[in-house]
Short mmCIF file of C-alpha atoms and ligand atoms in Angstrom, two decimals:
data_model
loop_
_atom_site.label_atom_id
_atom_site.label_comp_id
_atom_site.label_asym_id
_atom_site.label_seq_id
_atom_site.Cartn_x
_atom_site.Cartn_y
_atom_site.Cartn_z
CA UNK A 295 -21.69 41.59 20.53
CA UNK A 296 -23.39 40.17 17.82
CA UNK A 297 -20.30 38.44 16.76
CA UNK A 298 -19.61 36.71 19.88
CA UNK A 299 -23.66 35.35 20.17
CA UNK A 300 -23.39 34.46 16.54
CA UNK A 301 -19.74 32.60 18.01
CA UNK A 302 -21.70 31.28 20.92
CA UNK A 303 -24.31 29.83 18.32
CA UNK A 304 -21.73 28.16 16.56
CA UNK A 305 -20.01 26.11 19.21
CA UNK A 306 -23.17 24.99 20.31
CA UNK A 307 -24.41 23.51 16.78
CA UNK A 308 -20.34 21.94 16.61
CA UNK A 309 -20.66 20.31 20.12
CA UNK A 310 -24.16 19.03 19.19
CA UNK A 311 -22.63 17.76 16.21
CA UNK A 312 -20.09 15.97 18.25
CA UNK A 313 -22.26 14.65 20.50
CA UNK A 314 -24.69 13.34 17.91
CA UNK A 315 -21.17 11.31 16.41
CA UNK A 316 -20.49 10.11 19.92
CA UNK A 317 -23.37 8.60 19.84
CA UNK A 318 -22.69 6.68 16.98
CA UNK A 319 -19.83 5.32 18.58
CA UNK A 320 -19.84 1.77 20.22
CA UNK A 321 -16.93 0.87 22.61
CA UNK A 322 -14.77 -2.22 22.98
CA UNK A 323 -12.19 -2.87 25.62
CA UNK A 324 -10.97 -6.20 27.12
CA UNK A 325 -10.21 -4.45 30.34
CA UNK A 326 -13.83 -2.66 30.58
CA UNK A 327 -15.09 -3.32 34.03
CA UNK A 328 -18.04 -5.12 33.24
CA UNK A 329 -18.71 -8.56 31.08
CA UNK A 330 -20.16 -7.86 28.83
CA UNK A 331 -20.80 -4.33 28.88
CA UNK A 332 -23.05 -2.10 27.41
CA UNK A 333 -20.91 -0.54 24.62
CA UNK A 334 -20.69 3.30 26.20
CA UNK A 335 -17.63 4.83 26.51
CA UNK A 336 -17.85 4.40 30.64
CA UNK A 337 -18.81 0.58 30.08
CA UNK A 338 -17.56 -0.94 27.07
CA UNK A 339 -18.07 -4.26 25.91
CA UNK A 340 -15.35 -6.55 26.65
CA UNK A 341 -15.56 -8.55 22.85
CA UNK A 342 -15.50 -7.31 19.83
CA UNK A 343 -18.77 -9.13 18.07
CA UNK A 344 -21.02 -7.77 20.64
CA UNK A 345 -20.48 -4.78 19.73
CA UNK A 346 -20.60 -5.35 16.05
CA UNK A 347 -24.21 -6.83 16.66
CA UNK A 348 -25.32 -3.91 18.72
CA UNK A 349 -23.99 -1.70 15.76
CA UNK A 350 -26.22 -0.05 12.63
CA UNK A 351 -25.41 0.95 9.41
CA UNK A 352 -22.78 3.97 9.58
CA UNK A 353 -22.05 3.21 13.40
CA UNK A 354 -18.18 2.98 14.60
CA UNK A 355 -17.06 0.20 16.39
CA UNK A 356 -13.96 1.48 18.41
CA UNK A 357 -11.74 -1.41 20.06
CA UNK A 358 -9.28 -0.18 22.42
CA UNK A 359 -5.79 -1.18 22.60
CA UNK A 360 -5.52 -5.00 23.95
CA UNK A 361 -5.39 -8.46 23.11
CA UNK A 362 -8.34 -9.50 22.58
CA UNK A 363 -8.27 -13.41 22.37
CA UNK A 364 -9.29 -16.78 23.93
CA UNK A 365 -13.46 -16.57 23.23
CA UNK A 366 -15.10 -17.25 20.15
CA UNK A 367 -16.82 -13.72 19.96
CA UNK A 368 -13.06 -12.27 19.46
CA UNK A 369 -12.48 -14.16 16.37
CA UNK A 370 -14.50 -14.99 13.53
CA UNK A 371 -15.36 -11.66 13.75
CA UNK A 372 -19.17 -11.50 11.20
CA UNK A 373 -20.34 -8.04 10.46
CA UNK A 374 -23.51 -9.59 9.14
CA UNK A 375 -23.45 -7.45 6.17
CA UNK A 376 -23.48 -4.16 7.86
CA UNK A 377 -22.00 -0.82 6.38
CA UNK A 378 -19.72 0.06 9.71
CA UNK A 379 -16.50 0.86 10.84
CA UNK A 380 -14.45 -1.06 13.13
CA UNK A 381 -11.62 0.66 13.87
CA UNK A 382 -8.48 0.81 17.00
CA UNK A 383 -8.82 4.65 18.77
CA UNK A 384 -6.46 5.83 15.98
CA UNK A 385 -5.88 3.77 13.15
CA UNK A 386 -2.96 5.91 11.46
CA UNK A 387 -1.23 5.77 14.60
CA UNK A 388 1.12 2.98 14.11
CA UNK A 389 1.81 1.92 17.60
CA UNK A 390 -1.78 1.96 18.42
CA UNK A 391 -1.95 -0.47 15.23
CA UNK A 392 0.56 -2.86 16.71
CA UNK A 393 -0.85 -3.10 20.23
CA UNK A 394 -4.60 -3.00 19.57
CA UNK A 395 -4.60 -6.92 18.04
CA UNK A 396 -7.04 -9.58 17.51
CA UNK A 397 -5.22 -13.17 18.29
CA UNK A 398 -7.49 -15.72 17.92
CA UNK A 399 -4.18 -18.07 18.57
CA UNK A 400 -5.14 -20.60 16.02
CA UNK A 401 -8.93 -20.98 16.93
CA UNK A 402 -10.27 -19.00 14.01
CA UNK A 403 -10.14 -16.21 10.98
CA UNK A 404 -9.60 -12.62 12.43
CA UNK A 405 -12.44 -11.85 9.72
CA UNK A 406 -15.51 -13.62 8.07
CA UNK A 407 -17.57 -11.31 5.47
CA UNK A 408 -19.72 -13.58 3.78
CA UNK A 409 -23.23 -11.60 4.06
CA UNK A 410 -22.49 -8.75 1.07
CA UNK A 411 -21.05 -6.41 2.99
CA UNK A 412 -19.39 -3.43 0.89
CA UNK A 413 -16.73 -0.77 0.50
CA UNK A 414 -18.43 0.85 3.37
CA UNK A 415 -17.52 -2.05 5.68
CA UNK A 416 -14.60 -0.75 6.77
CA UNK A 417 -11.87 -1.99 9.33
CA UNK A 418 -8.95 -0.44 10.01
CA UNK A 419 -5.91 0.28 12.14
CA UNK A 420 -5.78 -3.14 13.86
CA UNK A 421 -3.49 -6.27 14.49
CA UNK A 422 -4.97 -9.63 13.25
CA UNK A 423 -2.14 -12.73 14.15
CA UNK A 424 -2.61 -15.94 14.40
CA UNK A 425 -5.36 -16.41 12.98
CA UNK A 426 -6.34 -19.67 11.59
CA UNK A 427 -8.60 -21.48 8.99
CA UNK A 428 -10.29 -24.81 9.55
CA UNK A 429 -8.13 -27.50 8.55
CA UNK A 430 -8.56 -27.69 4.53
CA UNK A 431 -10.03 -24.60 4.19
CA UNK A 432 -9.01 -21.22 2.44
CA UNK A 433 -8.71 -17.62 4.10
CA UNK A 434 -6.97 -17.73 7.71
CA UNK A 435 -7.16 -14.51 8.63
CA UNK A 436 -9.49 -13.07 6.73
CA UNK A 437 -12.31 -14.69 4.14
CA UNK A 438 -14.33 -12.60 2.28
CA UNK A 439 -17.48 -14.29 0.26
CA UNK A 440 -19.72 -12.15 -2.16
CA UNK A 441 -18.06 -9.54 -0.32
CA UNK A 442 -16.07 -6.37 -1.36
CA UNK A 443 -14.74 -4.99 2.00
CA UNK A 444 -12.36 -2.04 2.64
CA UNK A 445 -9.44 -3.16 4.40
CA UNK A 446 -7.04 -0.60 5.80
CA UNK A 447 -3.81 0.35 7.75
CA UNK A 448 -3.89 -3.28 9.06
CA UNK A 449 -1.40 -5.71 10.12
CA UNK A 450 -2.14 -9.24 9.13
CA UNK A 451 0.55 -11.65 10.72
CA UNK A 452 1.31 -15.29 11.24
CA UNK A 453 -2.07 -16.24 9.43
CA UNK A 454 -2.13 -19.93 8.63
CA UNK A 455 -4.91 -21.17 5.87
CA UNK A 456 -5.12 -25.33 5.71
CA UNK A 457 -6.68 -24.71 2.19
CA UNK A 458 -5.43 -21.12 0.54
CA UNK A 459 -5.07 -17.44 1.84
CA UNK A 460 -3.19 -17.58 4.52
CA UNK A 461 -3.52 -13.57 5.19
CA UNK A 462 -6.74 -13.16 2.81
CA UNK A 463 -9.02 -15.36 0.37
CA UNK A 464 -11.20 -13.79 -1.49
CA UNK A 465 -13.80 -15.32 -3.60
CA UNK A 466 -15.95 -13.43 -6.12
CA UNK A 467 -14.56 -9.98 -4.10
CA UNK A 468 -14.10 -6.78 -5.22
CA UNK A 469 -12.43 -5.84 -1.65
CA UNK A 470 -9.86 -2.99 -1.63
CA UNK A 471 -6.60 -3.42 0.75
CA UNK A 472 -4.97 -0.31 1.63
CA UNK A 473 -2.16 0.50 3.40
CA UNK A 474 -1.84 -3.32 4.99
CA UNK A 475 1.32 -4.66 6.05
CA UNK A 476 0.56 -8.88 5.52
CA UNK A 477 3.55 -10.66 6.66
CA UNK A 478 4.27 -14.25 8.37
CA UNK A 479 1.05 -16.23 6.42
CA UNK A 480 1.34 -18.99 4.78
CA UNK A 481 -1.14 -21.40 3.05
CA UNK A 482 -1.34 -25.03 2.55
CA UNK A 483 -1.86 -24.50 -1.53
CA UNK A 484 -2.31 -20.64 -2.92
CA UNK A 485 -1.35 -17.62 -1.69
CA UNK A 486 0.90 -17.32 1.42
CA UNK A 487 -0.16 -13.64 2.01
CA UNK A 488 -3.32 -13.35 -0.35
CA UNK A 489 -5.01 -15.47 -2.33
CA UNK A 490 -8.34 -14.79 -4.80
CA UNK A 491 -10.33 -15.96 -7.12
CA UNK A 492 -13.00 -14.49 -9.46
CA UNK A 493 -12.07 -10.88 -7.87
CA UNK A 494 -11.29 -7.63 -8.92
CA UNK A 495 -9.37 -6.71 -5.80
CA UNK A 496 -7.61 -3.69 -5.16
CA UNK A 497 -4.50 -3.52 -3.16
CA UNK A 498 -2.71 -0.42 -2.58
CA UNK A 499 0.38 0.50 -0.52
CA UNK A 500 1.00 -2.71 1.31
CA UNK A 501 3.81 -4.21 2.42
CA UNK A 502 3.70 -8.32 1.39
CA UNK A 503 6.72 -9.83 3.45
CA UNK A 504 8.23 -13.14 4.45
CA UNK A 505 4.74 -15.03 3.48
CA UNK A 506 4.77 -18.85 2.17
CA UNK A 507 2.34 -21.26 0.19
CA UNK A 508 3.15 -24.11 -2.92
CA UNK A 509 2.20 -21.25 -5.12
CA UNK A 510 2.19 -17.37 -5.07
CA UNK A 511 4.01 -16.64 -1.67
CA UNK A 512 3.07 -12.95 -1.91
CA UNK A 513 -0.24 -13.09 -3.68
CA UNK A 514 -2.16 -15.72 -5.78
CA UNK A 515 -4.86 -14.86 -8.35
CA UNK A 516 -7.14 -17.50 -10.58
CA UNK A 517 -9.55 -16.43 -13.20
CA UNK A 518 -9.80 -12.89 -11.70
CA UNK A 519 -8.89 -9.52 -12.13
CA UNK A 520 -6.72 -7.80 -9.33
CA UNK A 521 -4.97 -4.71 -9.17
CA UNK A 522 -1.74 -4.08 -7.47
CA UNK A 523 -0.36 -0.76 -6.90
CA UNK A 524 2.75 1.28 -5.11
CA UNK A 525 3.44 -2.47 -3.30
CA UNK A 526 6.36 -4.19 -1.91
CA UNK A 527 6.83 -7.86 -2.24
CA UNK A 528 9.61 -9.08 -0.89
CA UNK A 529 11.10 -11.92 0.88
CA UNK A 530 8.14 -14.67 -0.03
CA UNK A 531 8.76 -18.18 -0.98
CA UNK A 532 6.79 -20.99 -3.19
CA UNK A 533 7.52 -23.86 -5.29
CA UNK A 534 5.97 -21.51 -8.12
CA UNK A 535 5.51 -17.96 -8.13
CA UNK A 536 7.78 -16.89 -4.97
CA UNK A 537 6.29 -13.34 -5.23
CA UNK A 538 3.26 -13.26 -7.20
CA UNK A 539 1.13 -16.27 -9.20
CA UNK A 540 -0.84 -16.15 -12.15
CA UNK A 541 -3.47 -18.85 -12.55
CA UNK A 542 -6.03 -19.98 -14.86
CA UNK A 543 -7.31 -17.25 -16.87
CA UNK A 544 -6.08 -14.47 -14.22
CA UNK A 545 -5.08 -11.19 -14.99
CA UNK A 546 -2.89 -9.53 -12.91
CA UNK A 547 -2.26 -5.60 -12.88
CA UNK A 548 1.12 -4.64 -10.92
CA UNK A 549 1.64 -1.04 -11.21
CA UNK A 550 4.70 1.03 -9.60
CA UNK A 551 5.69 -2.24 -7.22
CA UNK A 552 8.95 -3.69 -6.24
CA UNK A 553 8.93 -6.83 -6.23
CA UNK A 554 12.68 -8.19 -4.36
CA UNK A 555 14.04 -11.65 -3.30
CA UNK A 556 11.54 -13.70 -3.54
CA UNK A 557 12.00 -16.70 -3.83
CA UNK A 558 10.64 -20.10 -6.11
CA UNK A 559 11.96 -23.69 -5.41
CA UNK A 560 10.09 -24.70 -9.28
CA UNK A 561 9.66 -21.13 -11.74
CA UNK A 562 9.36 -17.34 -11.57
CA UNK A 563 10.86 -15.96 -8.82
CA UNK A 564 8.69 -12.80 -8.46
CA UNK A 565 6.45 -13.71 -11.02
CA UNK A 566 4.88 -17.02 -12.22
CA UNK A 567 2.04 -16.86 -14.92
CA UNK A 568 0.51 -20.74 -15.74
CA UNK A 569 -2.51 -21.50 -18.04
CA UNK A 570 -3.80 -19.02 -20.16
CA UNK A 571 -3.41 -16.11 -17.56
CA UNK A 572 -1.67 -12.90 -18.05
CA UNK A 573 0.64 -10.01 -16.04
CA UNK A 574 0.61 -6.69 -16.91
CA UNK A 575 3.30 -4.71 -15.35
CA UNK A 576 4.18 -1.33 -15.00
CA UNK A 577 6.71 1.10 -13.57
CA UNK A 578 7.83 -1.81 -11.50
CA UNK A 579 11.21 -3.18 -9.89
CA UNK A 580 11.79 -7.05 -10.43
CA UNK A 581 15.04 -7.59 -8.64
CA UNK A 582 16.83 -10.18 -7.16
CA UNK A 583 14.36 -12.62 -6.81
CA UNK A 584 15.14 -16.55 -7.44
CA UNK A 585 13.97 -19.82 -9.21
CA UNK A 586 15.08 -22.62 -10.71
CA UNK A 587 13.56 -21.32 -14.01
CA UNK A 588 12.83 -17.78 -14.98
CA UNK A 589 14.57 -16.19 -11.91
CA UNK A 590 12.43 -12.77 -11.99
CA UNK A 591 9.69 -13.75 -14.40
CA UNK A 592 8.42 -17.46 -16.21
CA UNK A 593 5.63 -17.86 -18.46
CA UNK A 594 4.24 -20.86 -18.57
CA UNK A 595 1.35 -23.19 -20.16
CA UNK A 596 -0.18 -20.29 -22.52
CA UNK A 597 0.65 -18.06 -19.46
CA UNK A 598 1.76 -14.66 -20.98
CA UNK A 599 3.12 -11.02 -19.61
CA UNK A 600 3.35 -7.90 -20.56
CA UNK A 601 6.40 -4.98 -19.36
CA UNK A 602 6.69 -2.03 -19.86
CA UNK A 603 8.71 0.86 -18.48
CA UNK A 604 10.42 -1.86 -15.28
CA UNK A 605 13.65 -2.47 -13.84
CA UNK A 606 13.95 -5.78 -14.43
CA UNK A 607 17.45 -7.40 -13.72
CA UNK A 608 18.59 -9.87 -16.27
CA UNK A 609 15.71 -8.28 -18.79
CA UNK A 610 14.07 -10.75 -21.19
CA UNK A 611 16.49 -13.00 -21.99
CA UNK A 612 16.33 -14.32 -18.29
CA UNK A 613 12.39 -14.56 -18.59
CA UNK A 614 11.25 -18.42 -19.34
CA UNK A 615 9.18 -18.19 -21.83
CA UNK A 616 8.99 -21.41 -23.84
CA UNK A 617 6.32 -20.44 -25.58
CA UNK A 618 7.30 -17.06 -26.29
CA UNK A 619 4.29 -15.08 -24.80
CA UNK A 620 6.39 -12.27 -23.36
CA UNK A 621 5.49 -8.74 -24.30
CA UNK A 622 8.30 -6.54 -23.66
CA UNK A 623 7.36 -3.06 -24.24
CA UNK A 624 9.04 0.07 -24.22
CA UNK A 625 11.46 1.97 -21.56
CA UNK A 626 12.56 -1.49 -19.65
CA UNK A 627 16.16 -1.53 -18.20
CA UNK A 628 18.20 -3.85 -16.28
CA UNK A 629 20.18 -1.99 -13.49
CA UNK A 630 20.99 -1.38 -9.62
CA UNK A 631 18.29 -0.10 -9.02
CA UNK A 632 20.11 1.62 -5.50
CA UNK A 633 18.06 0.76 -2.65
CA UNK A 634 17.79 2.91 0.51
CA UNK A 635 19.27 -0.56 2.43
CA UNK A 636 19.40 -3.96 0.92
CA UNK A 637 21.21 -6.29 1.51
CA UNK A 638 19.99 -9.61 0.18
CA UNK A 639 21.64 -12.08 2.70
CA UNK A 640 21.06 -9.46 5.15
CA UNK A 641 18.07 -9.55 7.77
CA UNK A 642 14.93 -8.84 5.46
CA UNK A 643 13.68 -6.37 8.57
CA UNK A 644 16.08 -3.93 7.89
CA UNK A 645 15.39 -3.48 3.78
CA UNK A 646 14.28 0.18 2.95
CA UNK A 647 12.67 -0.47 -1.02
CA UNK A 648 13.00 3.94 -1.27
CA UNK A 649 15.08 4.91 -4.04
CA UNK A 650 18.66 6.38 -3.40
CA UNK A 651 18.53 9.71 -4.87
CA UNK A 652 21.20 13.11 -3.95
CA UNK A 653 18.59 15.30 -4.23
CA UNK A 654 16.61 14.29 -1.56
CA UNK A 655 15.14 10.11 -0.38
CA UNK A 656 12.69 9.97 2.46
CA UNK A 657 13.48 7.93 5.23
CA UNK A 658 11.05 6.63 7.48
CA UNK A 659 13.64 5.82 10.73
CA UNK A 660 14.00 9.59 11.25
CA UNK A 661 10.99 10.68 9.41
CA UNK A 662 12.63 13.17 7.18
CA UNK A 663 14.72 13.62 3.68
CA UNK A 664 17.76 12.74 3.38
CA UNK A 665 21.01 12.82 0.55
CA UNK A 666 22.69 9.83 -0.71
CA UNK A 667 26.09 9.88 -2.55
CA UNK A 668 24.44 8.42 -5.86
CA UNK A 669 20.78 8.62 -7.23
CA UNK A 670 18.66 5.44 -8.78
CA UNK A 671 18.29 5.33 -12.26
CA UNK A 672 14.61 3.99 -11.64
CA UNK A 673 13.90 8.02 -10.72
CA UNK A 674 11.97 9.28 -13.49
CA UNK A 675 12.20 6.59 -15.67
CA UNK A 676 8.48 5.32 -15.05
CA UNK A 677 5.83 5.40 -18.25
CA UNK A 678 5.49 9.14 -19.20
CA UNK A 679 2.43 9.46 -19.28
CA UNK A 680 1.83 8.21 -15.57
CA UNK A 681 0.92 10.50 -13.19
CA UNK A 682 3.08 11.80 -11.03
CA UNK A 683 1.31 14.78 -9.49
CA UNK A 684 1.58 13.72 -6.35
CA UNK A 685 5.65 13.19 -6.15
CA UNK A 686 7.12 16.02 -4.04
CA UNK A 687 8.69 18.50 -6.02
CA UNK A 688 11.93 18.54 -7.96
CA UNK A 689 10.09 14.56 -9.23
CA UNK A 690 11.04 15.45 -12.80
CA UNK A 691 7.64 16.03 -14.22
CA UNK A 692 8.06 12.00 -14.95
CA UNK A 693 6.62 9.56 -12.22
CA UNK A 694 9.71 6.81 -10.84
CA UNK A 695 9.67 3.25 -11.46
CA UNK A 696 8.96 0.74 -8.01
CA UNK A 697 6.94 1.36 -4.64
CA UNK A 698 7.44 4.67 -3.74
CA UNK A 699 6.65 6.27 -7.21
CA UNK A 700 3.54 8.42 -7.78
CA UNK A 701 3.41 9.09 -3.93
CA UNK A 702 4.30 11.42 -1.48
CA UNK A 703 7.48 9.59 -0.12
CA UNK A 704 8.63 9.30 -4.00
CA UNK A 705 12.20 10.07 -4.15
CA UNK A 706 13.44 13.10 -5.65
CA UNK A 707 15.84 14.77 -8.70
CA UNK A 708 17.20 17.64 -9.99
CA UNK A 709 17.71 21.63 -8.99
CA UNK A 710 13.70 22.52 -7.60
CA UNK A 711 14.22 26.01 -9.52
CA UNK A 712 14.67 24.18 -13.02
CA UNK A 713 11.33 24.50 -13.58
CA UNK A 714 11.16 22.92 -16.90
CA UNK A 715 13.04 20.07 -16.04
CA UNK A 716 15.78 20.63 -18.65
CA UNK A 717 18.90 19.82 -16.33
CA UNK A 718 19.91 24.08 -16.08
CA UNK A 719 18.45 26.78 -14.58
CA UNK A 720 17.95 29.88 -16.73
CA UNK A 721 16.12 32.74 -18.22
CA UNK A 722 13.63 30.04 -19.61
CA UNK A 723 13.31 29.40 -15.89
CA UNK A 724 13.64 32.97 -14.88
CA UNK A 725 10.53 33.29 -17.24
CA UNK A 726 8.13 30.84 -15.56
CA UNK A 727 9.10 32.35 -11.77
CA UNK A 728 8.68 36.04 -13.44
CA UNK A 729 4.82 35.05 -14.84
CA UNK A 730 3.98 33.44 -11.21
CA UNK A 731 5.41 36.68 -9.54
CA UNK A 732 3.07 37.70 -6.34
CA UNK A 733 0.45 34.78 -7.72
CA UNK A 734 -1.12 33.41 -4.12
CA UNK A 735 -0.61 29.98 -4.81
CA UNK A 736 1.04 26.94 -3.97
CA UNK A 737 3.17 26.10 -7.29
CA UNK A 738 6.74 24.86 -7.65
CA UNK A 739 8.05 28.65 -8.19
CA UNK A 740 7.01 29.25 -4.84
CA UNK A 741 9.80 27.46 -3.71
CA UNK A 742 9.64 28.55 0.20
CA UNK A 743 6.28 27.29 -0.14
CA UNK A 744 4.25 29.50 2.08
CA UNK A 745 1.71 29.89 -0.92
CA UNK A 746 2.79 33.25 -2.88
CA UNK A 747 5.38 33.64 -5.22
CA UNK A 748 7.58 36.31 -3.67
CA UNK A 749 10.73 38.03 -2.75
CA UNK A 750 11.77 34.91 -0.49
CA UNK A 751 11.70 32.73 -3.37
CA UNK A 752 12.90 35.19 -5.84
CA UNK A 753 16.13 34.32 -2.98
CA UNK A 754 16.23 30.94 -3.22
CA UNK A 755 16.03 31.08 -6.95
CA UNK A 756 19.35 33.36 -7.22
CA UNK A 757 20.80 31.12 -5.23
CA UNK A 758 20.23 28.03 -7.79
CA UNK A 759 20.80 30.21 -10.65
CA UNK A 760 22.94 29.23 -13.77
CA UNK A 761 22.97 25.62 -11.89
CA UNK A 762 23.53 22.34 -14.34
CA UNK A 763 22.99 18.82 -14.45
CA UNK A 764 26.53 17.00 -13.83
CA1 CA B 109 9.84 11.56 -10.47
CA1 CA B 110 15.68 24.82 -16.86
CA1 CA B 111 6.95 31.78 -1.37
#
């Protein structure tokens, strides 16, 4: 008796709870019944700044699936400086993504943040094409000022900047860009896809495709300090700089990217660093890009780079580098680097950057690991001392050069009851599973996973035993 009351209590203080969120919550649909609505879930506005200006700090703005286009208030979009969230109904969903889009079909940005708005000015989950800067000036679909936004699980398409930035500009920004897919942009001068200056942005886990400017198709940066991690870049195109561009004073981190077939009319096919700014890159895939000069990398006017630990086809003798400011570390290789799918006169849509591996590759069409014949040589090759945690287990203990390494979809090597990682399984592997026997946790012994160390895995680990590395 007392349990259930105590139960009763409970559900009461959770449904409060949810209430009290609900109430936080400020609806958008272009098919509400009224114009313009009064933001409740049973009367919605109808465009997307209303609600925004009817919103307080740490309110939720959620737009429902539509187009939303054709009136000033659904472009342009100004939070004013507010910490909220604008969000689609379920921005992980990628088909709610794709249909829940803000078009302003060539009228205006998607975004404007110009007001100081920070990380905790959130959007995410939402379509923003055709968007479209005034003629001659920068950031088309999004423009950040003084402004350090969180951008995430966004599409950013067929953005078109008349100065630079044809997806994003960002100016004196420390904005982070997560999980974006930025493709179609292109910019009149600087970055096709992204395009900043005096910024420390952060870009994680996007997808930069088939984006265009004079320089940096993928991503531009002058005189600031970006950070690019576990990003594809692929398929971009620029007199200088087809994937990435370097400028004045910039310093550009790429860590665990891949950056494929880009493409620069002038120098540096996926990379182009000019006047006294600097690359460093990491655990990264340069492959089959093109230029006239420096075909994966050029270095030019006091422009300098430093590699370490990349696949990077032709390796440094194919880097221009007149003035010899190239860095080339340790653990850099030139080989296939045995893409999922690439084929580089193929149709850029179907290119899968995951690594080929035999012992297990995910792949997102089905949504599930599969075997290749042959496995990359970019598995476990990345810096040793990166982390690599979070790679599904067998990863090697060693994090894998390009994209996909250091994350969840990493590809994998090796038996998963060689627990040392020395290419056999043995009694120095019988060892480790004996001292985790019947320990509740979730640890690579446990190799059924159910989080003990038990009879079930003792199973599987007979089954592997006395394997070796071909
Ligand atoms: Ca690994
Ligand atoms: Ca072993
Ligand atoms: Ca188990």
């Amino acid at each position: 008796m007392y349990k259930s009351k105590k139960l009763v209590i409970l559900l009461v203080c959770l449904s409060a709870v949810s209430i009290s969120n609900a109430e936080n919550i400020i609806y958008v649909d272009v098919n509400g019944p009224n114009d313009p609505g009064t933001g409740t879930f049973n009367d919605p506005f109808r465009k997307i700044q209303y609600a925004i200006d009817d919103a307080n700090d740490s309110d939720i703005v959620e737009i429902r699936p539509g187009i939303y286009t054709a009136d000033p208030n659904n472009y342009n979009l100004d939070p004013n400086g507010k910490a909220i969230i604008i969000r689609s109904i379920e921005p992980n969903d990628p088909n709610i993504v794709a249909n829940t889009i803000i078009d302003p079909n060539g009228a205006g940005r998607g975004f404007y943040f110009h007001s100081g708005e920070d990380a905790n000015c959130i959007v995410a989950g939402l379509t923003i094409r055709n968007a479209n800067s005034v003629p001659g000036y920068n950031g088309g679909s999004v423009y950040c000022y003084y402004s350090d936004p969180t951008i995430r699980n966004c599409i950013i398409e067929n953005g078109r900047a008349g100065g630079s930035g044809g997806g994003f500009f960002c100016d004196y920004s420390k904005s982070s860009i997560i999980n974006c897919t930025i493709t179609g942009n292109s910019a009149e001068y600087y970055g096709g896809g992204i395009s900043c200056i005096f910024s420390d942005l952060v870009i994680v886990g996007c997808m930069i495709a088939g984006n265009a400017a004079v320089e940096g198709g993928g991503i531009d940066n002058a005189q600031g300090n970006p950070t690019i991690i576990n990003c594809v870049v692929t398929d971009n195109k620029a007199s200088s700089g087809g994937g990435v561009s370097c400028y004045y004073r910039g310093e550009t981190n790429l860590i665990n990217c891949t950056v494929t077939k880009n493409s620069a009319t002038n120098a540096g096919g996926a990379l182009c660093c000019q006047y006294e700014s600097s690359a460093t890159i990491d655990n990264s895939i340069l492959w089959a890009n093109e230029a006239n000069q420096g075909t994966q990398l050029a270095l030019m006017y006091e422009g300098s780079a430093s590699v370490g630990y990349c696949n990077v086809q032709g390796e440094w003798a194919e880097v221009y580098d007149p003035c010899d400011n190239l860095d080339w570390r340790n653990g850099n290789m030139d080989a296939d680097p045995c893409f999922a799918t690439f084929d580089p006169n193929g149709d850029p849509n179907m290119w899968d950057f995951h690594l080929r591996s035999m012992y297990g590759r995910w792949d997102g069409n089905s949504q599930s690991w599969v075997a290749d014949l042959s496995t990359s040589p970019c598995i476990d090759a990345g810096d040793p001392n990166s982390d690599w945690a979070v790679e599904p287990w067998p990863n090697g203990k060693r994090i894998n050069m390009g994209a996909y390494g250091g994350t969840s979809q990493a590809s994998m090597n090796g038996n998963r009851a060689d627990f040392d990682v020395d290419g056999s399984v043995d009694f120095i592997d019988f060892a480790e599973f004996a001292n985790k026997w019947l320990e509740q946790e979730f640890c690579i012994q446990d190799l059924s996973a159910d989080g003990v160390v038990e009879f079930a895995d003792l199973r599987v680990f007979a089954e592997n035993w006395l394997w070796k590395e071909q």
